[in-house]
């Protein structure tokens, strides 16, 4: 922003410089002219002394001039004589008249230059703070409200100032606003200049930025977060990528030295990053395996196959796949009683203390303990239709009513209630009815990518893959 003020000043200074150059050139011409004139007179004088006839004429003229007294007015010859001295006088007047004229123009020019110098002392700059109006800005230089009213009447955009914008302006000799530079943004400035008709003319200067695709490569140092941060990615972009990768790879467990490559489209202004940009794709290689998150035209990230990884439901509420010790089975019979005891969920064999990861955004509906059955359990509502239930937990990390995002830890698994070993019992309900969590068509899984969109994505994914090779 400060740079803009500098630019505006420079532009202004350049204009003054051009004026100064023209002025000095003019001055030079006048001086040269003056010297030549003086030289001519000098030459004439020397000629007069050298040529006796001219000298005589001159003497004759002086003589007739002497005759030109009020008493000789009636003399007929004095009429001609009168004319001659008069002519002589005119010649002299001509000469003396020329000099003041030139002197006058020099004085004018000098006044102009002084005015120009004064103008430099009449320049102001100001950075808008919240709530400022144009009149508040111009008041800094003692300008009345009339000026801002006049400007706004012609250019209503000046009604809406934003904090951080800068103004640079100049007053003329009459203390009127002559030049106003408004730095609307890094990319745009508007100039209002008082013209001869007393109106303000506007000029809009726009800087064109360039969007460029860059591949940024690195190795994990510390966390993925700090590594991406070091490459210049912002928090929002890092979060997007982490979320996108979370379901494929344990982001927290990436180790030092793991390779990653990011495809970004970034905006440059004057060869400098503006901070605007988009992450198109990321490739992470850990444990000899490649993981991708690639953005589709809809803005969401998918894996290479176009499967959703950033939205909707994760298949399992765990960080990694786990062995299923007991599948979903609505007609399961109890091994001892032989009665039908439907298994309304799926059991994952996981050690006590394994984090339970919420598979989709939701609100904790219930956190409870049931000694004769589910043990410590949590019910989560994801929308009007969906609920998920987690049983036999050792510890809940959330409270009822809490709103939780997909990917957050809500509990640690355990072996509470009626349970024959450490495991997580996971249920998926649609409109209150338990369905098989492992086969249910998960909401948002294909994220509404139509066939054509999906085809486009696969082409994009191939290209991203090529660019992000290690
Ligand atoms: Zn179970």
PDB file of C-alpha atoms and ligand atoms in Angstrom, residues 343 347 423 425, ligand 1:
ATOM      1  CA  UNK A 343     -26.041 -57.688  15.589  1.00  0.00           C
ATOM      2  CA  UNK A 347     -17.316 -54.883  15.672  1.00  0.00           C
ATOM      3  CA  UNK A 423     -13.464 -53.752  20.477  1.00  0.00           C
ATOM      4  CA  UNK A 425     -19.144 -51.659  18.198  1.00  0.00           C
TER       5      UNK A 425
HETATM    6 ZN1  LIG B   1     -21.021 -55.507  18.426  1.00  0.00          ZN
END
